[in-house]
CSV table of C-alpha atoms and ligand atoms in Angstrom, one decimal:
chain,number,residue,atom,x,y,z
A,1,MET,CA,-13.2,18.3,10.2
A,2,GLU,CA,-10.0,19.0,12.2
A,3,ARG,CA,-7.5,16.2,12.2
A,4,SER,CA,-5.3,16.2,15.4
A,5,PHE,CA,-2.2,14.7,13.7
A,6,LEU,CA,-2.1,17.4,11.0
A,7,GLY,CA,-1.1,21.0,11.6
A,8,GLU,CA,-0.3,24.1,9.5
A,9,GLU,CA,3.1,22.7,8.4
A,10,HIS,CA,1.4,19.5,7.1
A,11,ALA,CA,-1.0,21.7,5.1
A,12,ILE,CA,1.9,23.6,3.6
A,13,PHE,CA,3.6,20.3,2.8
A,14,ARG,CA,0.4,19.0,1.2
A,15,ARG,CA,0.1,22.0,-1.0
A,16,SER,CA,3.7,21.7,-2.3
A,17,LEU,CA,3.3,17.9,-2.9
A,18,ARG,CA,0.0,18.4,-4.7
A,19,LYS,CA,1.6,21.1,-6.9
A,20,PHE,CA,4.5,18.7,-7.6
A,21,LEU,CA,2.2,15.9,-8.5
A,22,GLU,CA,0.1,18.1,-10.8
A,23,LYS,CA,3.2,18.9,-12.8
A,24,GLU,CA,5.1,15.6,-12.6
A,25,ALA,CA,2.6,12.8,-12.2
A,26,ILE,CA,-0.9,13.7,-13.4
A,27,PRO,CA,0.0,14.5,-17.0
A,28,ASN,CA,2.0,11.2,-17.3
A,29,PHE,CA,-0.2,8.9,-15.2
A,30,ALA,CA,-2.2,7.5,-18.1
A,31,GLN,CA,1.0,6.5,-19.8
A,32,TRP,CA,2.4,4.9,-16.6
A,33,GLU,CA,-0.8,2.8,-16.5
A,34,LYS,CA,-0.2,1.7,-20.1
A,35,ASN,CA,3.5,0.9,-19.3
A,36,GLN,CA,2.4,-0.9,-16.1
A,37,GLN,CA,5.2,0.9,-14.3
A,38,VAL,CA,6.0,4.2,-12.6
A,39,PRO,CA,9.4,5.2,-14.2
A,40,ARG,CA,12.6,5.4,-12.3
A,41,SER,CA,13.0,9.0,-13.2
A,42,PHE,CA,9.9,9.8,-11.2
A,43,TRP,CA,11.2,7.9,-8.1
A,44,LYS,CA,14.4,10.1,-8.4
A,45,LYS,CA,12.3,13.3,-8.6
A,46,LEU,CA,10.4,12.2,-5.5
A,47,GLY,CA,13.7,11.6,-3.7
A,48,ASN,CA,15.1,14.9,-4.7
A,49,GLN,CA,12.0,16.7,-3.3
A,50,GLY,CA,12.1,14.8,0.0
A,51,PHE,CA,9.0,12.7,-0.6
A,52,LEU,CA,10.6,9.3,0.0
A,53,CYS,CA,10.8,7.9,3.6
A,54,PRO,CA,10.7,11.4,5.1
A,55,TRP,CA,10.4,9.7,8.5
A,56,ALA,CA,13.9,8.4,8.4
A,57,ASP,CA,16.8,9.8,10.4
A,58,GLU,CA,18.6,13.0,9.3
A,59,LYS,CA,21.9,11.1,9.1
A,60,PHE,CA,20.6,9.1,6.1
A,61,GLY,CA,19.4,12.2,4.3
A,62,ALA,CA,15.7,12.4,5.5
A,63,VAL,CA,14.1,14.8,8.0
A,64,HIS,CA,12.7,12.5,10.7
A,65,ALA,CA,9.2,13.7,9.8
A,66,ASP,CA,6.2,12.5,11.9
A,67,PHE,CA,3.6,10.1,10.7
A,68,GLY,CA,1.2,12.9,9.7
A,69,TYR,CA,3.5,13.4,6.7
A,70,SER,CA,3.1,9.8,5.7
A,71,VAL,CA,-0.6,10.2,5.8
A,72,VAL,CA,-0.5,13.3,3.6
A,73,ILE,CA,1.8,11.6,1.1
A,74,ASN,CA,-0.4,8.5,0.8
A,75,GLU,CA,-3.6,10.5,0.5
A,76,GLU,CA,-2.0,12.7,-2.3
A,77,PHE,CA,-0.7,9.7,-4.2
A,78,GLU,CA,-4.2,8.1,-4.0
A,79,ARG,CA,-5.6,11.3,-5.5
A,80,VAL,CA,-3.4,10.8,-8.6
A,81,GLY,CA,-4.3,7.1,-8.8
A,82,THR,CA,-4.2,3.9,-6.8
A,83,GLY,CA,-1.4,2.8,-9.3
A,84,MET,CA,0.9,4.9,-7.1
A,85,VAL,CA,0.5,2.5,-4.2
A,86,GLY,CA,3.9,0.9,-4.7
A,87,ILE,CA,5.6,4.1,-3.7
A,88,GLY,CA,3.6,4.2,-0.5
A,89,LEU,CA,4.6,0.6,0.1
A,90,HIS,CA,8.3,1.4,-0.3
A,91,ASN,CA,7.9,4.4,2.1
A,92,ASP,CA,5.8,3.1,4.8
A,93,ILE,CA,5.8,-0.7,4.6
A,94,VAL,CA,9.1,-2.1,3.4
A,95,MET,CA,11.7,0.4,4.5
A,96,PRO,CA,10.4,0.6,8.1
A,97,TYR,CA,11.5,-3.1,8.4
A,98,ILE,CA,15.1,-2.0,7.6
A,99,ASP,CA,14.8,0.9,10.0
A,100,SER,CA,13.3,-1.1,12.9
A,101,TYR,CA,15.3,-4.3,12.6
A,102,GLY,CA,18.3,-3.5,10.5
A,103,THR,CA,21.8,-3.0,12.0
A,104,ASP,CA,23.6,0.4,11.6
A,105,THR,CA,25.6,-1.1,8.6
A,106,GLN,CA,22.4,-2.3,6.9
A,107,LYS,CA,20.7,1.1,7.4
A,108,GLU,CA,23.7,2.9,6.1
A,109,ARG,CA,23.7,0.6,3.1
A,110,TRP,CA,20.0,0.7,2.1
A,111,LEU,CA,18.2,3.7,3.7
A,112,LYS,CA,20.2,6.4,1.9
A,113,GLY,CA,19.3,5.0,-1.6
A,114,ALA,CA,15.7,4.5,-0.5
A,115,ILE,CA,15.4,8.1,0.5
A,116,SER,CA,17.1,9.5,-2.6
A,117,GLY,CA,15.1,7.4,-5.0
A,118,ASP,CA,18.1,5.4,-6.3
A,119,LEU,CA,16.8,2.2,-4.6
A,120,VAL,CA,13.3,0.8,-5.0
A,121,SER,CA,12.1,-1.8,-2.4
A,122,ALA,CA,9.5,-4.6,-2.2
A,123,ILE,CA,8.4,-7.2,0.3
A,124,ALA,CA,7.9,-10.8,-0.7
A,125,MET,CA,5.7,-12.9,1.6
A,126,THR,CA,3.1,-14.5,-0.6
A,127,GLU,CA,3.9,-17.7,-2.6
A,128,PRO,CA,1.9,-19.5,-5.2
A,129,GLY,CA,0.8,-22.0,-2.6
A,130,ALA,CA,0.6,-19.8,0.5
A,131,GLY,CA,-1.0,-16.4,0.9
A,132,SER,CA,-3.3,-16.1,3.9
A,133,ASP,CA,-1.5,-19.0,5.6
A,134,LEU,CA,1.9,-17.3,5.8
A,135,ALA,CA,3.4,-19.9,8.2
A,136,ALA,CA,3.0,-22.5,5.3
A,137,ILE,CA,5.5,-20.8,3.0
A,138,LYS,CA,8.0,-23.1,1.3
A,139,THR,CA,10.9,-20.7,0.4
A,140,THR,CA,13.9,-22.0,2.3
A,141,ALA,CA,17.1,-20.3,3.4
A,142,VAL,CA,19.7,-22.9,4.4
A,143,LYS,CA,22.9,-21.8,6.2
A,144,ASP,CA,26.2,-22.6,4.4
A,145,GLY,CA,29.1,-20.9,6.1
A,146,ASP,CA,28.6,-17.2,6.0
A,147,ASP,CA,25.8,-17.4,3.5
A,148,TYR,CA,22.2,-18.6,3.2
A,149,ILE,CA,21.2,-20.6,0.1
A,150,VAL,CA,17.7,-19.5,-0.9
A,151,ASN,CA,15.3,-21.5,-3.0
A,152,GLY,CA,11.6,-20.8,-3.6
A,153,GLU,CA,9.1,-18.7,-5.5
A,154,LYS,CA,7.0,-15.6,-4.5
A,155,THR,CA,4.1,-14.1,-6.3
A,156,PHE,CA,1.9,-11.0,-6.5
A,157,ILE,CA,4.9,-8.8,-5.4
A,158,THR,CA,4.2,-5.1,-5.6
A,159,ASN,CA,7.3,-3.2,-7.1
A,160,GLY,CA,8.7,-6.7,-7.7
A,161,TYR,CA,9.7,-5.9,-11.3
A,162,THR,CA,11.3,-2.5,-10.4
A,163,ALA,CA,12.8,-3.5,-7.1
A,164,ASP,CA,16.5,-3.3,-6.3
A,165,LEU,CA,16.0,-4.8,-2.9
A,166,VAL,CA,13.5,-7.3,-1.7
A,167,VAL,CA,12.7,-8.2,1.9
A,168,VAL,CA,12.1,-12.0,1.5
A,169,VAL,CA,10.2,-14.0,4.0
A,170,CYS,CA,11.9,-17.4,4.2
A,171,LYS,CA,12.0,-20.6,6.3
A,172,THR,CA,15.4,-20.8,8.0
A,173,ASN,CA,14.1,-23.8,10.0
A,174,SER,CA,11.6,-26.0,8.1
A,175,LYS,CA,11.2,-28.3,11.1
A,176,ALA,CA,10.3,-25.6,13.7
A,177,GLN,CA,7.2,-26.2,15.7
A,178,PRO,CA,5.0,-24.2,15.5
A,179,ALA,CA,6.0,-23.5,11.9
A,180,HIS,CA,6.0,-19.7,12.3
A,181,LYS,CA,9.0,-20.0,14.6
A,182,GLY,CA,11.2,-21.0,11.7
A,183,ILE,CA,10.5,-17.9,9.7
A,184,SER,CA,13.2,-15.2,9.0
A,185,LEU,CA,13.5,-12.0,6.9
A,186,LEU,CA,16.4,-11.8,4.4
A,187,VAL,CA,17.2,-8.8,2.3
A,188,ILE,CA,18.0,-10.0,-1.3
A,189,GLU,CA,19.4,-7.6,-3.9
A,190,ALA,CA,18.1,-7.7,-7.4
A,191,ASP,CA,21.5,-8.5,-9.0
A,192,THR,CA,22.2,-11.5,-6.9
A,193,PRO,CA,22.9,-14.6,-9.1
A,194,GLY,CA,19.9,-17.0,-9.2
A,195,PHE,CA,17.3,-14.3,-8.4
A,196,THR,CA,15.0,-13.9,-11.4
A,197,LYS,CA,12.0,-11.6,-11.9
A,198,ASN,CA,9.3,-13.1,-14.1
A,199,LYS,CA,7.1,-10.9,-16.3
A,200,LYS,CA,4.7,-8.4,-14.9
A,201,LEU,CA,1.3,-9.9,-13.9
A,202,GLN,CA,-1.7,-8.6,-15.9
A,203,LYS,CA,-4.0,-7.2,-13.2
A,204,VAL,CA,-7.7,-6.0,-13.3
A,205,GLY,CA,-6.7,-2.6,-12.0
A,206,GLN,CA,-3.9,-0.6,-10.4
A,207,HIS,CA,-2.0,-0.9,-13.7
A,208,ALA,CA,0.8,1.6,-13.0
A,209,ASN,CA,1.7,-0.4,-10.0
A,210,ASP,CA,4.0,-3.2,-11.1
A,211,THR,CA,3.3,-6.7,-9.7
A,212,CYS,CA,5.3,-9.8,-10.5
A,213,GLU,CA,6.6,-13.2,-9.6
A,214,LEU,CA,10.1,-13.7,-8.1
A,215,VAL,CA,12.1,-16.9,-8.4
A,216,PHE,CA,15.0,-17.9,-6.2
A,217,GLU,CA,17.3,-20.7,-7.4
A,218,ASN,CA,20.2,-21.5,-5.2
A,219,VAL,CA,20.6,-17.8,-4.4
A,220,ARG,CA,23.6,-17.2,-2.2
A,221,VAL,CA,22.8,-14.5,0.3
A,222,PRO,CA,25.3,-13.3,2.9
A,223,THR,CA,24.2,-13.8,6.5
A,224,ALA,CA,24.9,-10.1,6.9
A,225,ASN,CA,21.6,-9.6,5.0
A,226,LEU,CA,19.5,-11.2,7.7
A,227,LEU,CA,17.1,-8.7,9.3
A,228,GLY,CA,17.0,-8.9,13.0
A,229,VAL,CA,17.2,-12.3,14.7
A,230,GLU,CA,16.9,-15.6,12.9
A,231,GLY,CA,13.5,-17.2,13.6
A,232,LYS,CA,11.9,-13.9,14.6
A,233,GLY,CA,10.6,-13.0,11.1
A,234,PHE,CA,7.0,-13.8,11.8
A,235,TYR,CA,6.9,-11.6,14.9
A,236,TYR,CA,8.4,-8.7,12.9
A,237,LEU,CA,5.7,-9.2,10.3
A,238,MET,CA,3.0,-9.2,12.9
A,239,GLU,CA,4.4,-6.0,14.4
A,240,LYS,CA,4.5,-4.2,11.1
A,241,LEU,CA,1.2,-5.4,9.7
A,242,GLN,CA,-0.7,-2.8,11.9
A,243,GLN,CA,0.9,0.1,9.9
A,244,GLU,CA,0.4,-1.7,6.5
A,245,ARG,CA,-3.3,-2.3,7.2
A,246,LEU,CA,-3.8,1.2,8.5
A,247,MET,CA,-2.3,2.5,5.3
A,248,VAL,CA,-4.8,0.5,3.3
A,249,ALA,CA,-7.6,2.0,5.4
A,250,ILE,CA,-6.2,5.6,4.8
A,251,GLN,CA,-6.0,5.0,1.0
A,252,SER,CA,-9.5,3.5,0.9
A,253,MET,CA,-11.0,6.5,2.7
A,254,GLU,CA,-9.2,8.9,0.3
A,255,ALA,CA,-10.5,6.8,-2.6
A,256,VAL,CA,-14.1,7.1,-1.2
A,257,GLU,CA,-13.7,10.9,-1.0
A,258,ILE,CA,-12.4,11.2,-4.5
A,259,MET,CA,-15.2,8.9,-6.0
A,260,LEU,CA,-17.8,11.0,-4.2
A,261,GLU,CA,-16.3,14.3,-5.6
A,262,LEU,CA,-16.3,12.9,-9.1
A,263,THR,CA,-19.9,11.7,-8.8
A,264,VAL,CA,-21.2,14.9,-7.2
A,265,ASP,CA,-19.7,16.9,-10.2
A,266,TYR,CA,-21.1,14.4,-12.7
A,267,VAL,CA,-24.7,14.3,-11.4
A,268,LYS,CA,-24.8,18.1,-11.4
A,269,GLN,CA,-24.1,18.4,-15.1
A,270,ARG,CA,-26.0,15.4,-16.4
A,271,GLU,CA,-29.6,15.9,-17.3
A,272,ALA,CA,-32.5,13.3,-17.8
A,273,PHE,CA,-36.2,13.9,-18.1
A,274,GLY,CA,-35.6,17.6,-18.5
A,275,ARG,CA,-33.7,18.1,-15.2
A,276,SER,CA,-30.4,17.6,-13.6
A,277,ILE,CA,-30.1,14.0,-12.3
A,278,SER,CA,-28.8,15.5,-9.0
A,279,LYS,CA,-32.5,16.6,-8.4
A,280,PHE,CA,-33.7,13.0,-8.2
A,281,GLN,CA,-34.3,11.9,-4.7
A,282,ASN,CA,-32.6,8.6,-5.3
A,283,THR,CA,-29.4,10.4,-6.4
A,284,GLN,CA,-29.5,12.6,-3.3
A,285,PHE,CA,-30.2,9.8,-0.9
A,286,SER,CA,-27.6,7.6,-2.4
A,287,LEU,CA,-24.9,10.4,-2.2
A,288,ALA,CA,-26.1,11.5,1.3
A,289,GLU,CA,-25.7,7.9,2.6
A,290,MET,CA,-22.2,7.5,1.1
A,291,LYS,CA,-21.1,10.9,2.5
A,292,THR,CA,-22.4,9.8,5.9
A,293,GLU,CA,-20.4,6.5,5.7
A,294,MET,CA,-17.4,8.4,4.5
A,295,GLN,CA,-17.5,10.6,7.6
A,296,ILE,CA,-18.0,7.6,9.9
A,297,GLY,CA,-15.0,5.9,8.3
A,298,ARG,CA,-12.8,8.9,8.5
A,299,THR,CA,-13.6,9.6,12.1
A,300,PHE,CA,-12.7,6.0,13.0
A,301,VAL,CA,-9.5,5.8,10.9
A,302,ASP,CA,-8.3,9.2,12.2
A,303,ARG,CA,-8.7,8.0,15.7
A,304,LEU,CA,-6.6,4.9,14.9
A,305,ILE,CA,-3.9,7.2,13.4
A,306,ASP,CA,-3.8,9.0,16.7
A,307,ASP,CA,-3.5,5.7,18.6
A,308,HIS,CA,-0.9,4.4,16.1
A,309,VAL,CA,1.2,7.6,16.6
A,310,ALA,CA,0.9,7.2,20.4
A,311,GLY,CA,2.4,3.7,20.0
A,312,ASN,CA,-0.7,1.8,21.1
A,313,ASN,CA,-1.5,-1.7,20.1
A,314,VAL,CA,-4.6,-1.3,17.9
A,315,VAL,CA,-4.4,-4.5,15.9
A,316,THR,CA,-8.0,-5.4,16.5
A,317,GLU,CA,-9.3,-2.0,15.6
A,318,VAL,CA,-7.0,-1.7,12.5
A,319,SER,CA,-8.3,-5.1,11.3
A,320,MET,CA,-11.9,-3.7,11.7
A,321,ALA,CA,-10.9,-0.5,9.8
A,322,LYS,CA,-9.2,-2.5,7.0
A,323,TRP,CA,-12.2,-4.7,6.2
A,324,TRP,CA,-14.8,-2.0,6.7
A,325,THR,CA,-13.2,0.8,4.7
A,326,THR,CA,-12.2,-1.5,1.8
A,327,ASP,CA,-15.7,-2.9,1.6
A,328,LEU,CA,-17.1,0.7,1.8
A,329,ALA,CA,-14.7,1.7,-1.1
A,330,LYS,CA,-16.0,-1.2,-3.2
A,331,LYS,CA,-19.6,-0.4,-2.4
A,332,VAL,CA,-19.1,3.3,-3.2
A,333,ALA,CA,-17.3,2.5,-6.4
A,334,GLY,CA,-20.3,0.4,-7.6
A,335,GLU,CA,-22.9,3.0,-6.6
A,336,CYS,CA,-20.9,5.9,-8.1
A,337,MET,CA,-20.6,4.0,-11.3
A,338,GLN,CA,-24.3,3.4,-11.3
A,339,LEU,CA,-24.9,7.2,-10.9
A,340,HIS,CA,-22.7,7.8,-14.0
A,341,GLY,CA,-25.0,5.6,-16.1
A,342,GLY,CA,-23.3,4.1,-19.2
A,343,TYR,CA,-20.5,6.7,-19.0
A,344,GLY,CA,-19.3,5.2,-15.7
A,345,TYR,CA,-18.4,2.0,-17.6
A,346,ILE,CA,-16.3,3.9,-20.1
A,347,GLU,CA,-12.6,4.3,-19.4
A,348,GLU,CA,-12.6,8.0,-20.3
A,349,TYR,CA,-14.4,8.6,-17.0
A,350,GLU,CA,-12.2,8.3,-14.0
A,351,ILE,CA,-14.8,6.4,-12.0
A,352,ALA,CA,-14.2,3.4,-14.3
A,353,ARG,CA,-10.5,3.2,-13.2
A,354,ARG,CA,-11.4,3.8,-9.6
A,355,TYR,CA,-13.9,0.9,-9.7
A,356,ARG,CA,-11.2,-1.5,-11.0
A,357,ASP,CA,-8.5,-0.1,-8.6
A,358,VAL,CA,-10.4,-0.6,-5.4
A,359,ALA,CA,-11.4,-4.2,-6.1
A,360,VAL,CA,-8.2,-5.7,-4.7
A,361,SER,CA,-8.2,-3.7,-1.5
A,362,SER,CA,-10.3,-6.3,0.3
A,363,ILE,CA,-7.7,-9.0,-0.8
A,364,TYR,CA,-4.2,-7.6,-0.2
A,365,ALA,CA,-2.5,-6.8,3.1
A,366,GLY,CA,-4.5,-9.7,4.5
A,367,THR,CA,-7.9,-10.6,3.1
A,368,ASN,CA,-11.0,-9.2,4.8
A,369,GLU,CA,-11.9,-12.7,6.0
A,370,ILE,CA,-8.6,-12.9,7.7
A,371,MET,CA,-9.3,-9.5,9.3
A,372,LYS,CA,-12.6,-10.8,10.7
A,373,GLY,CA,-10.7,-13.9,12.0
A,374,ILE,CA,-8.3,-11.7,14.0
A,375,ILE,CA,-11.3,-9.7,15.4
A,376,ALA,CA,-13.1,-12.9,16.3
A,377,LYS,CA,-10.0,-14.4,17.9
A,378,ASN,CA,-9.5,-11.3,20.0
A,379,MET,CA,-13.2,-11.5,21.1
A,380,GLY,CA,-12.2,-14.9,22.7
A,381,LEU,CA,-14.0,-16.9,20.0
B,401,FAD,C1,-2.3,-6.5,-6.5
B,401,FAD,C2,-1.7,-7.3,-5.4
B,401,FAD,C3,-0.6,-6.8,-4.8
B,401,FAD,C4,0.0,-7.6,-3.8
B,401,FAD,N1,1.2,-7.2,-3.2
B,401,FAD,C5,1.8,-8.1,-2.4
B,401,FAD,C6,3.2,-7.8,-1.9
B,401,FAD,O1,3.7,-6.7,-2.2
B,401,FAD,N2,3.8,-8.7,-1.2
B,401,FAD,C7,3.2,-9.9,-0.8
B,401,FAD,O2,3.9,-10.7,-0.1
B,401,FAD,N3,2.0,-10.2,-1.2
B,401,FAD,C8,1.3,-9.3,-2.0
B,401,FAD,N4,0.0,-9.7,-2.5
B,401,FAD,C9,-0.6,-10.9,-2.1
B,401,FAD,C10,-1.8,-10.8,-1.1
B,401,FAD,O3,-1.4,-10.4,0.1
B,401,FAD,C11,-2.5,-12.2,-1.1
B,401,FAD,O4,-3.1,-12.3,-2.4
B,401,FAD,C12,-3.5,-12.3,0.0
B,401,FAD,O5,-2.9,-12.3,1.3
B,401,FAD,C13,-4.4,-13.5,-0.1
B,401,FAD,O6,-3.6,-14.7,-0.3
B,401,FAD,P1,-4.0,-15.7,-1.5
B,401,FAD,O7,-4.0,-14.9,-2.8
B,401,FAD,O8,-3.0,-16.8,-1.5
B,401,FAD,O9,-5.4,-16.2,-1.2
B,401,FAD,P2,-5.8,-17.4,-0.3
B,401,FAD,O10,-5.1,-17.4,1.0
B,401,FAD,O11,-5.7,-18.7,-1.1
B,401,FAD,O12,-7.4,-17.1,0.0
B,401,FAD,C14,-8.4,-17.4,-0.9
B,401,FAD,C15,-9.8,-17.1,-0.3
B,401,FAD,O13,-9.9,-18.0,0.9
B,401,FAD,C16,-10.1,-17.2,2.0
B,401,FAD,N5,-9.5,-17.7,3.2
B,401,FAD,C17,-8.2,-18.2,3.3
B,401,FAD,N6,-8.0,-18.6,4.6
B,401,FAD,C18,-9.1,-18.3,5.3
B,401,FAD,C19,-9.5,-18.5,6.7
B,401,FAD,N7,-8.7,-19.0,7.6
B,401,FAD,N8,-10.8,-18.2,7.0
B,401,FAD,C20,-11.6,-17.7,6.1
B,401,FAD,N9,-11.3,-17.5,4.8
B,401,FAD,C21,-10.1,-17.8,4.4
B,401,FAD,C22,-9.5,-15.8,1.7
B,401,FAD,O14,-10.0,-14.8,2.5
B,401,FAD,C23,-9.9,-15.7,0.2
B,401,FAD,O15,-11.2,-15.2,0.1
B,401,FAD,C24,-0.6,-8.9,-3.4
B,401,FAD,C25,-1.8,-9.3,-4.1
B,401,FAD,C26,-2.3,-8.5,-5.1
B,401,FAD,C27,-3.5,-9.1,-5.8
């Protein structure tokens, strides 16, 4: 099916990225999953090849590439494994905050390293006591001369362990009413005294993707590290969450496609009762239904990509895509595992990893219940 945001140059780019990943990522991926980390050397290689933040301006060392390239990169990373999702987060979720709300000095300071692979980024919103209810965060940033003093704790932070730079969501005014008006974004560098990274969290899946807790104890952060305007942090988050959730939908649709490919291959070679299990009507109907749903999902998500590129506000539709595609990925993972029989539950078979990896997609980037809440609110309910 033709995709309006992709042309011949994107196809050439996809081929070269896939070739690069076949050589540099796929042979090492199982080890990265064991290490619970993608190594820095790989980030550097990605940077050298122009695969980090290609959308950024030429003056920082990128090529000002269109959003189609981000789609290609995220799809190809997903093909290797969902454990690569932290790189997509750096590219298309964290660094766009610096690009959109940073001053020229801040961009000069952080974008170059993010593009070259010398600097890994993370975003810290969630706290042990506040995930969905972001306005209830407790991390404070209190002004003291030309600094803020930051105290608090964050959890479940993707790239948190590797990160050199974290965009931290803090309360600069704990008394603000409504509470979200007191929220600001501060960029905190990893070597700042008082900033500690706790050990990596042991997750069900996405093992190569490091996730950890971050602790801030009287961390002195220069006011020059404030992103945008004090008190506007919540608005910035709301503006950027459209792209974050769209990315999750794009990754989910790619995961669905991969799981179907794996399963079609498997059922063709497995025999039971003297014939290929692909000849059972149940197998065929199950795969036909999943293929149909994949096509429906892709059509919707691709239309949203067009809208997003055009600069339209599609928050409601992206919320729909986020819950629907992640639920679809979870359903497809279960059905594809079933069609693999016992082998589907064995780690040697890729469907086992895929099953573990997609489980969290309905939780992060805003839970699917929160997505339905947004849709209902925009229906006037
Ligand atoms: C692997 C992983 C990576 C992550 N990466 C990051 C990251 O990089 N940065 C970051 O800041 N965070 C990250 N998160 C955190 C993630 O965004 C939160 O876990 C998520 O927003 C849910 O918050 P919570 O875990 O506190 O759940 P809670 O908010 O406690 O929710 C628990 C349950 O209650 C439901 N619920 C809550 N409120 C409502 C409501 N109003 N209506 C109906 N149901 C409701 C939820 O849907 C959920 O089912 C990550 C999480 C994971 C697991």
